[in-house]
Amino acid sequence: MLPDNDCFGLGRTSLSEADVDYIKYFINIFMYYTADVMKKMVIHNMHWLLNGVWKLVSVLLSEGAKKRVIFVKNKEIYKQIPESSVLACCGGPDPFRYSA
């Protein structure tokens, strides 16, 4: 079963990670493959430099998709995701770490 929420910890991200091809790919997945499944996308501690990238990306999204993207800082994440499910990299207890 697919999760109905996704959380992205962007605290260690910089402008150099703003790859346009990756962003286009990500938007495509968000708009066409997960739109009916994902309730919200929580972006945790996004670097201030990426706000400009978000402004460019958000133009490509529908209003409904934009409403599902939620930006949080530090402890605000617990308002969106149960504390037991927050990953350790975002300040929670869950030790899961993705590896390809």
PDB file of C-alpha atoms in Angstrom:
ATOM      1  CA  MET A   1       0.000   0.000   0.000  1.00  0.00           C
ATOM      2  CA  LEU A   2       1.322   3.435  -0.887  1.00  0.00           C
ATOM      3  CA  PRO A   3       1.680   6.057   1.859  1.00  0.00           C
ATOM      4  CA  ASP A   4      -0.741   8.936   1.758  1.00  0.00           C
ATOM      5  CA  ASN A   5       1.853  11.456   2.969  1.00  0.00           C
ATOM      6  CA  ASP A   6       5.402  12.141   1.889  1.00  0.00           C
ATOM      7  CA  CYS A   7       7.966  14.061   3.898  1.00  0.00           C
ATOM      8  CA  PHE A   8      11.113  15.573   2.476  1.00  0.00           C
ATOM      9  CA  GLY A   9      13.818  16.789   4.846  1.00  0.00           C
ATOM     10  CA  LEU A  10      15.646  19.575   3.053  1.00  0.00           C
ATOM     11  CA  GLY A  11      17.685  20.983   5.929  1.00  0.00           C
ATOM     12  CA  ARG A  12      21.021  20.104   4.310  1.00  0.00           C
ATOM     13  CA  THR A  13      20.023  21.038   0.788  1.00  0.00           C
ATOM     14  CA  SER A  14      21.608  23.912  -1.098  1.00  0.00           C
ATOM     15  CA  LEU A  15      20.985  25.658  -4.396  1.00  0.00           C
ATOM     16  CA  SER A  16      23.447  23.300  -6.098  1.00  0.00           C
ATOM     17  CA  GLU A  17      20.890  20.477  -5.672  1.00  0.00           C
ATOM     18  CA  ALA A  18      18.293  22.425  -7.664  1.00  0.00           C
ATOM     19  CA  ASP A  19      18.658  20.294 -10.807  1.00  0.00           C
ATOM     20  CA  VAL A  20      16.018  21.426 -13.323  1.00  0.00           C
ATOM     21  CA  ASP A  21      15.657  17.979 -14.926  1.00  0.00           C
ATOM     22  CA  TYR A  22      15.101  16.363 -11.528  1.00  0.00           C
ATOM     23  CA  ILE A  23      12.551  19.021 -10.590  1.00  0.00           C
ATOM     24  CA  LYS A  24      10.630  18.409 -13.842  1.00  0.00           C
ATOM     25  CA  TYR A  25      10.701  14.656 -13.204  1.00  0.00           C
ATOM     26  CA  PHE A  26       9.494  15.160  -9.644  1.00  0.00           C
ATOM     27  CA  ILE A  27       6.644  17.442 -10.749  1.00  0.00           C
ATOM     28  CA  ASN A  28       5.586  14.850 -13.327  1.00  0.00           C
ATOM     29  CA  ILE A  29       5.402  12.144 -10.655  1.00  0.00           C
ATOM     30  CA  PHE A  30       3.573  14.435  -8.254  1.00  0.00           C
ATOM     31  CA  MET A  31       0.995  15.592 -10.804  1.00  0.00           C
ATOM     32  CA  TYR A  32       0.289  12.392 -12.705  1.00  0.00           C
ATOM     33  CA  TYR A  33       1.139   9.367 -10.587  1.00  0.00           C
ATOM     34  CA  THR A  34       0.466  10.290  -6.973  1.00  0.00           C
ATOM     35  CA  ALA A  35      -2.133  13.045  -7.210  1.00  0.00           C
ATOM     36  CA  ASP A  36      -5.034  10.801  -6.170  1.00  0.00           C
ATOM     37  CA  VAL A  37      -3.085   8.904  -3.495  1.00  0.00           C
ATOM     38  CA  MET A  38      -1.021  11.526  -1.696  1.00  0.00           C
ATOM     39  CA  LYS A  39      -2.923  13.707   0.775  1.00  0.00           C
ATOM     40  CA  LYS A  40      -0.035  16.022   1.483  1.00  0.00           C
ATOM     41  CA  MET A  41       3.662  16.541   0.884  1.00  0.00           C
ATOM     42  CA  VAL A  42       5.509  17.898   3.913  1.00  0.00           C
ATOM     43  CA  ILE A  43       8.697  19.839   3.162  1.00  0.00           C
ATOM     44  CA  HIS A  44      10.822  20.075   6.322  1.00  0.00           C
ATOM     45  CA  ASN A  45      13.397  22.847   6.836  1.00  0.00           C
ATOM     46  CA  MET A  46      13.707  23.963   3.223  1.00  0.00           C
ATOM     47  CA  HIS A  47      16.770  26.173   2.718  1.00  0.00           C
ATOM     48  CA  TRP A  48      15.795  29.783   2.085  1.00  0.00           C
ATOM     49  CA  LEU A  49      17.672  29.785  -1.241  1.00  0.00           C
ATOM     50  CA  LEU A  50      15.249  27.189  -2.593  1.00  0.00           C
ATOM     51  CA  ASN A  51      12.261  29.514  -2.153  1.00  0.00           C
ATOM     52  CA  GLY A  52      12.986  30.935  -5.600  1.00  0.00           C
ATOM     53  CA  VAL A  53      12.994  27.437  -7.055  1.00  0.00           C
ATOM     54  CA  TRP A  54       9.658  26.728  -5.359  1.00  0.00           C
ATOM     55  CA  LYS A  55       8.174  29.887  -6.895  1.00  0.00           C
ATOM     56  CA  LEU A  56       9.183  28.641 -10.355  1.00  0.00           C
ATOM     57  CA  VAL A  57       7.956  25.105  -9.703  1.00  0.00           C
ATOM     58  CA  SER A  58       4.660  26.149  -8.150  1.00  0.00           C
ATOM     59  CA  VAL A  59       3.638  27.897 -11.386  1.00  0.00           C
ATOM     60  CA  LEU A  60       3.576  24.465 -13.047  1.00  0.00           C
ATOM     61  CA  LEU A  61       1.269  22.931 -10.416  1.00  0.00           C
ATOM     62  CA  SER A  62      -2.491  23.120 -10.147  1.00  0.00           C
ATOM     63  CA  GLU A  63      -4.052  24.980  -7.203  1.00  0.00           C
ATOM     64  CA  GLY A  64      -5.073  21.650  -5.677  1.00  0.00           C
ATOM     65  CA  ALA A  65      -1.506  20.352  -5.864  1.00  0.00           C
ATOM     66  CA  LYS A  66      -0.103  23.548  -4.330  1.00  0.00           C
ATOM     67  CA  LYS A  67      -2.481  23.241  -1.367  1.00  0.00           C
ATOM     68  CA  ARG A  68      -1.112  19.758  -0.593  1.00  0.00           C
ATOM     69  CA  VAL A  69       2.482  21.005  -0.314  1.00  0.00           C
ATOM     70  CA  ILE A  70       3.116  22.049   3.300  1.00  0.00           C
ATOM     71  CA  PHE A  71       6.316  23.738   4.478  1.00  0.00           C
ATOM     72  CA  VAL A  72       7.320  23.205   8.113  1.00  0.00           C
ATOM     73  CA  LYS A  73      10.244  24.162  10.343  1.00  0.00           C
ATOM     74  CA  ASN A  74      11.602  22.041  13.180  1.00  0.00           C
ATOM     75  CA  LYS A  75       8.855  20.984  15.659  1.00  0.00           C
ATOM     76  CA  GLU A  76       6.033  22.147  13.344  1.00  0.00           C
ATOM     77  CA  ILE A  77       6.410  18.768  11.626  1.00  0.00           C
ATOM     78  CA  TYR A  78       4.545  17.135  14.537  1.00  0.00           C
ATOM     79  CA  LYS A  79       1.410  19.057  13.557  1.00  0.00           C
ATOM     80  CA  GLN A  80       1.458  17.251  10.195  1.00  0.00           C
ATOM     81  CA  ILE A  81       2.919  13.803  10.979  1.00  0.00           C
ATOM     82  CA  PRO A  82       2.564  11.689  14.164  1.00  0.00           C
ATOM     83  CA  GLU A  83       5.755  11.981  16.224  1.00  0.00           C
ATOM     84  CA  SER A  84       6.418   8.228  16.091  1.00  0.00           C
ATOM     85  CA  SER A  85       6.501   8.373  12.274  1.00  0.00           C
ATOM     86  CA  VAL A  86       8.918  11.287  11.889  1.00  0.00           C
ATOM     87  CA  LEU A  87      12.311  10.212  10.562  1.00  0.00           C
ATOM     88  CA  ALA A  88      15.430  10.766  12.677  1.00  0.00           C
ATOM     89  CA  CYS A  89      16.871  13.110  10.027  1.00  0.00           C
ATOM     90  CA  CYS A  90      13.865  15.377  10.661  1.00  0.00           C
ATOM     91  CA  GLY A  91      14.128  15.220  14.452  1.00  0.00           C
ATOM     92  CA  GLY A  92      11.917  12.194  15.077  1.00  0.00           C
ATOM     93  CA  PRO A  93      12.521   8.707  16.491  1.00  0.00           C
ATOM     94  CA  ASP A  94      12.191   6.646  13.283  1.00  0.00           C
ATOM     95  CA  PRO A  95      15.710   5.454  12.271  1.00  0.00           C
ATOM     96  CA  PHE A  96      14.746   4.524   8.674  1.00  0.00           C
ATOM     97  CA  ARG A  97      17.275   5.721   6.101  1.00  0.00           C
ATOM     98  CA  TYR A  98      16.717   5.273   2.373  1.00  0.00           C
ATOM     99  CA  SER A  99      19.471   3.675   0.354  1.00  0.00           C
ATOM    100  CA  ALA A 100      19.418   2.822  -3.327  1.00  0.00           C
TER     101      ALA A 100
END
